[in-house]
mmCIF file of C-alpha atoms in Angstrom:
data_model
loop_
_atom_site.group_PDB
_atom_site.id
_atom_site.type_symbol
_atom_site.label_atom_id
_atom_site.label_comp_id
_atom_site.label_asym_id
_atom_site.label_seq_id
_atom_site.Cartn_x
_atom_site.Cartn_y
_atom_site.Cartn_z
ATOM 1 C CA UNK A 1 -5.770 -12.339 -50.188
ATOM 2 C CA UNK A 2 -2.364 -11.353 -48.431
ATOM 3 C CA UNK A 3 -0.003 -9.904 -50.565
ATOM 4 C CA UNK A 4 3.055 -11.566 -51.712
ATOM 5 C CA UNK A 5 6.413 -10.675 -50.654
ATOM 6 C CA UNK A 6 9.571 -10.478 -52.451
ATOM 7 C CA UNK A 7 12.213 -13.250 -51.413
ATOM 8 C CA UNK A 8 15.746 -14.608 -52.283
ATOM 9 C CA UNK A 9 16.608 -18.147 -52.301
ATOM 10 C CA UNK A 10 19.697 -20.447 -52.571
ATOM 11 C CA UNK A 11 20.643 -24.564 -53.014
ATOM 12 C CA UNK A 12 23.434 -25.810 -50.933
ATOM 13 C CA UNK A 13 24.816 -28.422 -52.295
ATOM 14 C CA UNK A 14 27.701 -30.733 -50.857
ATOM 15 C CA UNK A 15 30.649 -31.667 -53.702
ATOM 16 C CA UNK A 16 32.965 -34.401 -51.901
ATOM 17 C CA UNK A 17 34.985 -35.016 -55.116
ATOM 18 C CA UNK A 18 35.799 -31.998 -57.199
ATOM 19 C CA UNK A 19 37.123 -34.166 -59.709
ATOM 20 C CA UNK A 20 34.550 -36.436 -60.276
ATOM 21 C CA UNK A 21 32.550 -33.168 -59.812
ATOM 22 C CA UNK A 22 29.575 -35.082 -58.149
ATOM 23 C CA UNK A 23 27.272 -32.880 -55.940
ATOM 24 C CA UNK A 24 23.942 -33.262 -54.449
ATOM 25 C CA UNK A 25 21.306 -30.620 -53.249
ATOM 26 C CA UNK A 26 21.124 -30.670 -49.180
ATOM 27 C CA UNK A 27 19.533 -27.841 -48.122
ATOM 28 C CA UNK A 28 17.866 -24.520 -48.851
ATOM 29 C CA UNK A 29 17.750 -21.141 -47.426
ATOM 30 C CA UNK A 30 15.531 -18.595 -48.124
ATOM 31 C CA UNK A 31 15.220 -14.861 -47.144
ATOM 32 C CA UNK A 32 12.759 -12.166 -47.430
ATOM 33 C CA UNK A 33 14.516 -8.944 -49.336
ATOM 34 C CA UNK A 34 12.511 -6.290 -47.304
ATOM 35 C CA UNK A 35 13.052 -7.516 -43.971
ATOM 36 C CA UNK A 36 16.229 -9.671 -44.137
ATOM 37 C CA UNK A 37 14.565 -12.556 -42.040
ATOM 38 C CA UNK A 38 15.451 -15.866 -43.376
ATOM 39 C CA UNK A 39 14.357 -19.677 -42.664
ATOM 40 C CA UNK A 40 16.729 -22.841 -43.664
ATOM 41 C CA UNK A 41 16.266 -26.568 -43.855
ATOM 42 C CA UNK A 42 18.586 -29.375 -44.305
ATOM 43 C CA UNK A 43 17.723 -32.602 -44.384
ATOM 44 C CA UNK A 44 19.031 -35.167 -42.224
ATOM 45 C CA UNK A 45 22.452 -36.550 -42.298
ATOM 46 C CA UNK A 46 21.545 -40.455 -42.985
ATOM 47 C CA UNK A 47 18.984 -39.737 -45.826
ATOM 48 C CA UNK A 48 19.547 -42.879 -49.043
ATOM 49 C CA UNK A 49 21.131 -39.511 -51.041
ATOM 50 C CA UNK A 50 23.615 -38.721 -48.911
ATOM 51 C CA UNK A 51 24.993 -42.474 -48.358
ATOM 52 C CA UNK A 52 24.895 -42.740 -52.041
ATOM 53 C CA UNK A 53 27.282 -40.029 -52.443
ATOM 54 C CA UNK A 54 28.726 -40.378 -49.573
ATOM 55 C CA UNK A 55 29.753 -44.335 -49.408
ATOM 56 C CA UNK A 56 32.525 -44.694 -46.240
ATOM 57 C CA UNK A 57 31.779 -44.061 -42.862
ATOM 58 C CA UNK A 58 34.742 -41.426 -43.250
ATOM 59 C CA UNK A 59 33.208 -39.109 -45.530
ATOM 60 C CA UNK A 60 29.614 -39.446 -43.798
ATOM 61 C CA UNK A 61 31.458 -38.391 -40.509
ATOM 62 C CA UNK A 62 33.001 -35.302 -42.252
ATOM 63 C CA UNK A 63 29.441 -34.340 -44.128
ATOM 64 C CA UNK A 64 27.658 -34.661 -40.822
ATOM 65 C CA UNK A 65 30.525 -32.121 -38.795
ATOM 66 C CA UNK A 66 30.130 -29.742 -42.172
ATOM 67 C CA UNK A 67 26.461 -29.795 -41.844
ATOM 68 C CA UNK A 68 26.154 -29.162 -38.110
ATOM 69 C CA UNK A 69 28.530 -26.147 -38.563
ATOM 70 C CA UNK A 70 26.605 -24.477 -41.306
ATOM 71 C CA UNK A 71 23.232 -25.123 -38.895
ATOM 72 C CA UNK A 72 24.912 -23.790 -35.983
ATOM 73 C CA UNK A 73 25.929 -20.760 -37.752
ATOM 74 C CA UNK A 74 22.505 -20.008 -39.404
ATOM 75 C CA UNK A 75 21.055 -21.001 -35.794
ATOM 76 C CA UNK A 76 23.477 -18.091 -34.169
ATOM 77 C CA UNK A 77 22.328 -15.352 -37.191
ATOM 78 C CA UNK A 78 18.925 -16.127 -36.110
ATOM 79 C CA UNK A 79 19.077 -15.954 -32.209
ATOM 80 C CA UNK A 80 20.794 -12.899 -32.757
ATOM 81 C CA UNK A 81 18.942 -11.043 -34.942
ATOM 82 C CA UNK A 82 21.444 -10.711 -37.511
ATOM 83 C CA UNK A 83 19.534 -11.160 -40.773
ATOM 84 C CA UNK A 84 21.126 -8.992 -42.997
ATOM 85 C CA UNK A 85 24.956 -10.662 -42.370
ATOM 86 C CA UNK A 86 23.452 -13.684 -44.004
ATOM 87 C CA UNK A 87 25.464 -13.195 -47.206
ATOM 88 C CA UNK A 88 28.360 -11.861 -45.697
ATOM 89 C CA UNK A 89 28.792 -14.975 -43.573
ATOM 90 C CA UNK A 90 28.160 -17.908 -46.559
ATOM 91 C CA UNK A 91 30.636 -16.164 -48.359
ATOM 92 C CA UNK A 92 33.167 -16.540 -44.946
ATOM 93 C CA UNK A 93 32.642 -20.066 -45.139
ATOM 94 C CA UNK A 94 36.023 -22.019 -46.116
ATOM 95 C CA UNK A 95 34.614 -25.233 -46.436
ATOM 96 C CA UNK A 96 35.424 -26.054 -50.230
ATOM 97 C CA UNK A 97 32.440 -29.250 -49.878
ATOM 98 C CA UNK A 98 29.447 -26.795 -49.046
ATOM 99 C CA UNK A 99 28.230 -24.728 -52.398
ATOM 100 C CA UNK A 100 25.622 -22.132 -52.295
ATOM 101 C CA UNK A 101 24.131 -21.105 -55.349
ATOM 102 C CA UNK A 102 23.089 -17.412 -56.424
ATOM 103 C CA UNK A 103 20.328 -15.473 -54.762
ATOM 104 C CA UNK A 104 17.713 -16.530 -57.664
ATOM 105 C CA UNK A 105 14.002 -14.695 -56.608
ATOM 106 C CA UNK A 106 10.389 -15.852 -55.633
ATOM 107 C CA UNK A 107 7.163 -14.289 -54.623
ATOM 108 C CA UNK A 108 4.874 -16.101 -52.037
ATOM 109 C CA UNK A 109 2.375 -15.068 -49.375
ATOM 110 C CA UNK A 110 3.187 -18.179 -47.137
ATOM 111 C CA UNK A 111 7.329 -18.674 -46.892
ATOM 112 C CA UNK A 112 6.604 -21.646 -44.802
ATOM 113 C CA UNK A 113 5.079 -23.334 -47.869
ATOM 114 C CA UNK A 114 7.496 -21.216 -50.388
ATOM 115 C CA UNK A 115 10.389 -23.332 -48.446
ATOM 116 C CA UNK A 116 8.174 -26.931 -48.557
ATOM 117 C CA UNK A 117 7.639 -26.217 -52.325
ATOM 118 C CA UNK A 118 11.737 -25.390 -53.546
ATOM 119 C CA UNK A 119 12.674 -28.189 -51.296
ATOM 120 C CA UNK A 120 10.551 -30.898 -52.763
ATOM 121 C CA UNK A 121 11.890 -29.529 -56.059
ATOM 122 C CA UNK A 122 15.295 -29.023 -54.999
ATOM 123 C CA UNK A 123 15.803 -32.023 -52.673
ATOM 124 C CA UNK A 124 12.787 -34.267 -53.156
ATOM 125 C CA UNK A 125 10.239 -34.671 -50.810
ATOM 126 C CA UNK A 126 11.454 -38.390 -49.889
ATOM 127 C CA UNK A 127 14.455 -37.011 -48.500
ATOM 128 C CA UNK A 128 12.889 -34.344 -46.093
ATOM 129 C CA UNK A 129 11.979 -34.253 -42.479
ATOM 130 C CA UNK A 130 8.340 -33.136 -42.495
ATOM 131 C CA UNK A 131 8.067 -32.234 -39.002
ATOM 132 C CA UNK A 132 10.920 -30.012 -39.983
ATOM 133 C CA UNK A 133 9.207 -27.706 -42.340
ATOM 134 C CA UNK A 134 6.145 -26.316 -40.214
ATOM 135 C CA UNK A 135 3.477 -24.444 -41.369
ATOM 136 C CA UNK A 136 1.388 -24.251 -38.300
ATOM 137 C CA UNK A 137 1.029 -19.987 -37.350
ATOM 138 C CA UNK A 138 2.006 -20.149 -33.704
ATOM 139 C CA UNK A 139 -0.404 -17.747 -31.496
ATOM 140 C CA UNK A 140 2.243 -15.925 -28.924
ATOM 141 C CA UNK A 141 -0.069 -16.073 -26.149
ATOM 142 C CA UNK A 142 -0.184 -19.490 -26.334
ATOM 143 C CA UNK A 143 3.500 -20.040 -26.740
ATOM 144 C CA UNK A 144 4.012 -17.475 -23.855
ATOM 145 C CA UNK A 145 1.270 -19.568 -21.878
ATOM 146 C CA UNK A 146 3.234 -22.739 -22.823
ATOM 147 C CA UNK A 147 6.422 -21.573 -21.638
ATOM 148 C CA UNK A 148 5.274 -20.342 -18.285
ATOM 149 C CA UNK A 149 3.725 -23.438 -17.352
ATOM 150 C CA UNK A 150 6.681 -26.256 -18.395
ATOM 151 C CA UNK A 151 8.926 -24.244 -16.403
ATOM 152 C CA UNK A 152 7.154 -24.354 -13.133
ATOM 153 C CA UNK A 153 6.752 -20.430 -12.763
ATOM 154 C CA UNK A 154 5.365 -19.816 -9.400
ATOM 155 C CA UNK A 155 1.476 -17.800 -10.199
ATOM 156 C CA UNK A 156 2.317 -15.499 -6.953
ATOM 157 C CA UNK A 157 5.503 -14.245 -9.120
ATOM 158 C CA UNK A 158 3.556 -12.973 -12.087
ATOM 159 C CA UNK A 159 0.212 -11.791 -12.782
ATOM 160 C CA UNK A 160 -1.743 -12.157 -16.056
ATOM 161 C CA UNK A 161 -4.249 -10.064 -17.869
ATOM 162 C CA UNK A 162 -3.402 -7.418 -15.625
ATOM 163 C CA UNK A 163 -4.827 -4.005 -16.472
ATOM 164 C CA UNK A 164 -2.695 -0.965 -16.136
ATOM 165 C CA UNK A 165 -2.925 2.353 -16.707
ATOM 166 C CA UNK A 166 -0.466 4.249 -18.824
ATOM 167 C CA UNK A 167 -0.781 7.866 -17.410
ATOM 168 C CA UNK A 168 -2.774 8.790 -14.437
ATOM 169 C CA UNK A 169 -4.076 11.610 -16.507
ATOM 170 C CA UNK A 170 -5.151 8.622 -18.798
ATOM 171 C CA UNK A 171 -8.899 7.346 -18.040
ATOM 172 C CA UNK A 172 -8.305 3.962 -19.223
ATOM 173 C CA UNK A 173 -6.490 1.080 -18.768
ATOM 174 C CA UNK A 174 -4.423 -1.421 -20.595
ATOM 175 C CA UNK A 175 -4.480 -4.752 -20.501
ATOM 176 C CA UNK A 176 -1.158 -6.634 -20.847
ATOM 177 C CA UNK A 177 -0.923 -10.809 -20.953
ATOM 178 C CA UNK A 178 2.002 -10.895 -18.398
ATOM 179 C CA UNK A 179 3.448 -8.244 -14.976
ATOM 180 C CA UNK A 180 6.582 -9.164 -13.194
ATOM 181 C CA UNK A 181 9.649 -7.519 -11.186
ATOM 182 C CA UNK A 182 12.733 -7.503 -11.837
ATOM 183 C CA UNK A 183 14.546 -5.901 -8.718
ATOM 184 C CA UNK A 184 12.900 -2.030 -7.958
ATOM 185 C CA UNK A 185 11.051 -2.296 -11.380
ATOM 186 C CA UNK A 186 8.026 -3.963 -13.250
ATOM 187 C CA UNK A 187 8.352 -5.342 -16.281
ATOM 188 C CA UNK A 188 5.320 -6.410 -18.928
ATOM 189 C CA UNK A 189 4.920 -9.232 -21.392
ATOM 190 C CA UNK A 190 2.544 -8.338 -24.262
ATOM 191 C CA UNK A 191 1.278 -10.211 -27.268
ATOM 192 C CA UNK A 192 1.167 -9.004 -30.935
ATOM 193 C CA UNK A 193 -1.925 -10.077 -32.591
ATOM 194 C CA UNK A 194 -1.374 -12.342 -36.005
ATOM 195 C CA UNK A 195 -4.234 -11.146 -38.057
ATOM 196 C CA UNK A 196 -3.466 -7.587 -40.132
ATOM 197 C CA UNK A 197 -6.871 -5.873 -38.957
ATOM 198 C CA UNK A 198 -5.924 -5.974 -35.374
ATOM 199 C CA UNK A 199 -1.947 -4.263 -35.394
ATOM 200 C CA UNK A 200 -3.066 -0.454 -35.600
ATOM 201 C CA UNK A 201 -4.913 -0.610 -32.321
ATOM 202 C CA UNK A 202 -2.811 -2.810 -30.670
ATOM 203 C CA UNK A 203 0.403 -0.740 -31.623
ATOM 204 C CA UNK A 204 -1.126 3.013 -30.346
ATOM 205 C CA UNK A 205 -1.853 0.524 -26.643
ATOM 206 C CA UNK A 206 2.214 -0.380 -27.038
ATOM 207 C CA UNK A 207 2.897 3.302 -27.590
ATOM 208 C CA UNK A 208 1.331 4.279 -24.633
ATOM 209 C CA UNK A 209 2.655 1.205 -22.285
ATOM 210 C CA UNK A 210 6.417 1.976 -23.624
ATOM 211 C CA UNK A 211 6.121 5.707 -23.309
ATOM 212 C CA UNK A 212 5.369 5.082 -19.503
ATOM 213 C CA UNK A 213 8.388 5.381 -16.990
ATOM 214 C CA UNK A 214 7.073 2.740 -14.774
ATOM 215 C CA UNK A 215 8.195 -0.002 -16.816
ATOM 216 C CA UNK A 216 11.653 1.350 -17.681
ATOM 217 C CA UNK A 217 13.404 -2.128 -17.492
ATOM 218 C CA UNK A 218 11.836 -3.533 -20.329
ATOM 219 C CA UNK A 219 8.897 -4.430 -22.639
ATOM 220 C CA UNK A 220 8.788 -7.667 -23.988
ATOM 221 C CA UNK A 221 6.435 -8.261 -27.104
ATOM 222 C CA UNK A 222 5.879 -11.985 -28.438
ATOM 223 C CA UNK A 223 5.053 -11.884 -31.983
ATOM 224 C CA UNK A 224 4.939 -14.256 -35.061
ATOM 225 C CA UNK A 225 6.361 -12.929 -38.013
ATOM 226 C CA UNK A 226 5.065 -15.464 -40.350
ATOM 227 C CA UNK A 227 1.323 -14.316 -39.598
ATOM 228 C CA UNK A 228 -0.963 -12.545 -41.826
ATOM 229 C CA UNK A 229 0.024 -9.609 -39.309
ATOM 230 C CA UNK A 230 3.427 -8.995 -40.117
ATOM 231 C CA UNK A 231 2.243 -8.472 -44.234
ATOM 232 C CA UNK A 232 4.555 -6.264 -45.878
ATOM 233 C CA UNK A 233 6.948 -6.746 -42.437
ATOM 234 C CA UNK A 234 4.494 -4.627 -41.150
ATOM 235 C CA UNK A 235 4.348 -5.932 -37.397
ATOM 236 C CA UNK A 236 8.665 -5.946 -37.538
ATOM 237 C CA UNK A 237 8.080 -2.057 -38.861
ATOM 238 C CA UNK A 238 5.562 -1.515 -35.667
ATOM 239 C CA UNK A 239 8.345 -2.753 -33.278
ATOM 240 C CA UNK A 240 11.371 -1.377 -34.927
ATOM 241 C CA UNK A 241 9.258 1.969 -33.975
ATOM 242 C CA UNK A 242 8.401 0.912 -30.627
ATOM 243 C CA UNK A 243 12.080 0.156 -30.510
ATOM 244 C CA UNK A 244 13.437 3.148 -31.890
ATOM 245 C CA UNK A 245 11.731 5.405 -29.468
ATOM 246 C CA UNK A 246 12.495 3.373 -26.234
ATOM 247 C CA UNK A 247 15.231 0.930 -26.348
ATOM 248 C CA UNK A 248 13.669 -1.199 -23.391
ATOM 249 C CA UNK A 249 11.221 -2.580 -26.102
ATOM 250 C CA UNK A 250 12.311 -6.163 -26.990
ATOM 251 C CA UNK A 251 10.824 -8.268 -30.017
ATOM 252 C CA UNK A 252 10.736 -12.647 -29.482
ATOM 253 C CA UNK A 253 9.725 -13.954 -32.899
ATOM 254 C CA UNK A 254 7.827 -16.908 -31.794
ATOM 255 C CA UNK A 255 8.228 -18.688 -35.221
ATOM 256 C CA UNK A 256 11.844 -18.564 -35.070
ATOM 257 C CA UNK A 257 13.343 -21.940 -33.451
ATOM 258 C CA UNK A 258 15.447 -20.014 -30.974
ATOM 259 C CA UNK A 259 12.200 -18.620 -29.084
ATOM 260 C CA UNK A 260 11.728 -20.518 -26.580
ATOM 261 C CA UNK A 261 15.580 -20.107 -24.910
ATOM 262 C CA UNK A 262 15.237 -16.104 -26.106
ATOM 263 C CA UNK A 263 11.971 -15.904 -23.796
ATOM 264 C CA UNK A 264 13.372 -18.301 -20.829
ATOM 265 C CA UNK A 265 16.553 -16.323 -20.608
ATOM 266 C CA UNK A 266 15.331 -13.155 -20.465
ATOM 267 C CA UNK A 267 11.554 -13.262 -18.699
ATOM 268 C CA UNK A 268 11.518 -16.335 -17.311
ATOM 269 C CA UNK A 269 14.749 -16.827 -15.238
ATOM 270 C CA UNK A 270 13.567 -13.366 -13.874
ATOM 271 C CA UNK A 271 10.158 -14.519 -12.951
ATOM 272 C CA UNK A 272 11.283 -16.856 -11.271
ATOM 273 C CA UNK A 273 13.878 -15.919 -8.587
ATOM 274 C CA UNK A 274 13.066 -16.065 -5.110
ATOM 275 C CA UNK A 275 12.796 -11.808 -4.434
ATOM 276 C CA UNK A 276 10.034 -12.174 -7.452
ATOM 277 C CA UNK A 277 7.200 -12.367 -5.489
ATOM 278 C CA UNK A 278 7.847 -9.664 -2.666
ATOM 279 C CA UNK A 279 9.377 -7.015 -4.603
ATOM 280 C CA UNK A 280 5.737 -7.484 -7.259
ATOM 281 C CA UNK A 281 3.475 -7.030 -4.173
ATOM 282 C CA UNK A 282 5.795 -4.164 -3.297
ATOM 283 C CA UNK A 283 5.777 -2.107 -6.603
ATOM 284 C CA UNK A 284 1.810 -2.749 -7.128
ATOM 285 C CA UNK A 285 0.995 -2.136 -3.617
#
């Protein structure tokens, strides 16, 4: 049984009248303490509770530009990487409608179903997108695979499952789920696994790929930080160390709704201009 990690949670609530001091719960946000990583959900603007507080098309207009402005700041923490500003930037909000209550704790294993749980207290479960709390574990080679193929890479621009070797003093090779160039230098895409047993070997492999000069643009690791590997933020403590010893090392939390635009922008925009394909032949020639 995974351990359970510490986390932090607060209600937003929207108060349109502060003298007839009505409010409703819209929304929760929850972070973990150790890592600072955090996941939201609000429900949708047109839900039976807000119209009930909410009863002219005036005030539903001003809820709905509140709303959208508290999403796209949490939206902008997370593509980001901010986590830990989080408290610092509720408290900046001067919107006198949107409450936040205090950090009160929890302990769960699963924060995808910590979040489903508060909300259907907090909120009710009739007023809820389900599709928008998901607690599907996304594999990153799979998102990665995804990606590649709905934006029409080219294969002769990329290879996959290519084996490299770190050192030639090495006498073994490493295989890495994506190999591109970007200009005069490669650069590699490789997965993190999500199950616990697997991050030891798989982080010594990263060592050895990031310590090698070859790929000195950048490394781009896709991992899911709501997997049973990242217990005790241990895959986040892996890359912060992969990180911290070469600064071309790049994390893309696949569970994290900015992923996709993170990973198009940075590998796949690359993979797919026109000197991609030469300049690969080139450097693995």
């Amino acid at each position: 049984m995974a351990k359970r990690k510490q986390f932090e949670y607060r209600v937003v609530s929207y108060m349109d009248d502060p003298i007839r001091f009505e409010q409703i719960n819209f929304g929760l946000i929850i972070q973990n303490i150790q890592s600072k990583h955090f996941e939201y959900i609000l429900t949708p603007n047109d839900t039976p509770k807000i119209n009930s507080l909410l009863p002219t098309s005036s005030k539903r207009k001003l809820f709905k530009l509140n709303v959208n402005y508290l999403r796209f700041l949490l939206d902008r923490l997370q593509s980001e990487g901010n986590y830990n500003k989080l408290t610092q930037t509720l408290q900046d909000i001067e919107i006198p409608e949107l409450i936040f209550s205090s950090p009160k704790p929890a302990l769960s294993d699963n924060v995808s179903q910590l979040l489903e749980n508060l909300a259907d207290v907090y909120i009710g479960h009739q007023f809820i997108a389900r599709d928008s709390v998901d607690t599907t574990i996304i594999e990153p080679k799979v998102f990665a695979e995804k990606v590649v193929e709905e934006n029409d890479v080219p294969k002769s621009h990329y290879k996959t499952n290519f084996r490299v070797q770190p050192e030639r003093s090495v006498p073994f090779k490493i295989q890495v789920d994506y190999i591109y160039a970007n200009k005069d230098q490669l650069e590699i895409v490789n997965t993190a696994p999500t199950q616990l047993s697997s991050t030891s070997m798989w982080y010594y492999r990263m060592r050895s790929l990031s310590d090698n000069e070859r790929f000195g643009q950048k490394v781009t690791i896709l991992g899911n930080t709501q997997s049973e590997a990242n217990s005790d933020s241990t895959l986040l403590q892996m890359y912060q160390t992969l990180h911290n010893h070469n600064s071309n090392v790049y994390f893309v939390d696949v569970a994290q709704p900015y992923a996709i635009n993170t990973f198009k922008e940075n590998v796949i925009d690359v993979m797919k201009s026109e000197s991609s394909e030469s300049e690969l032949k080139k450097l693995l020639a």
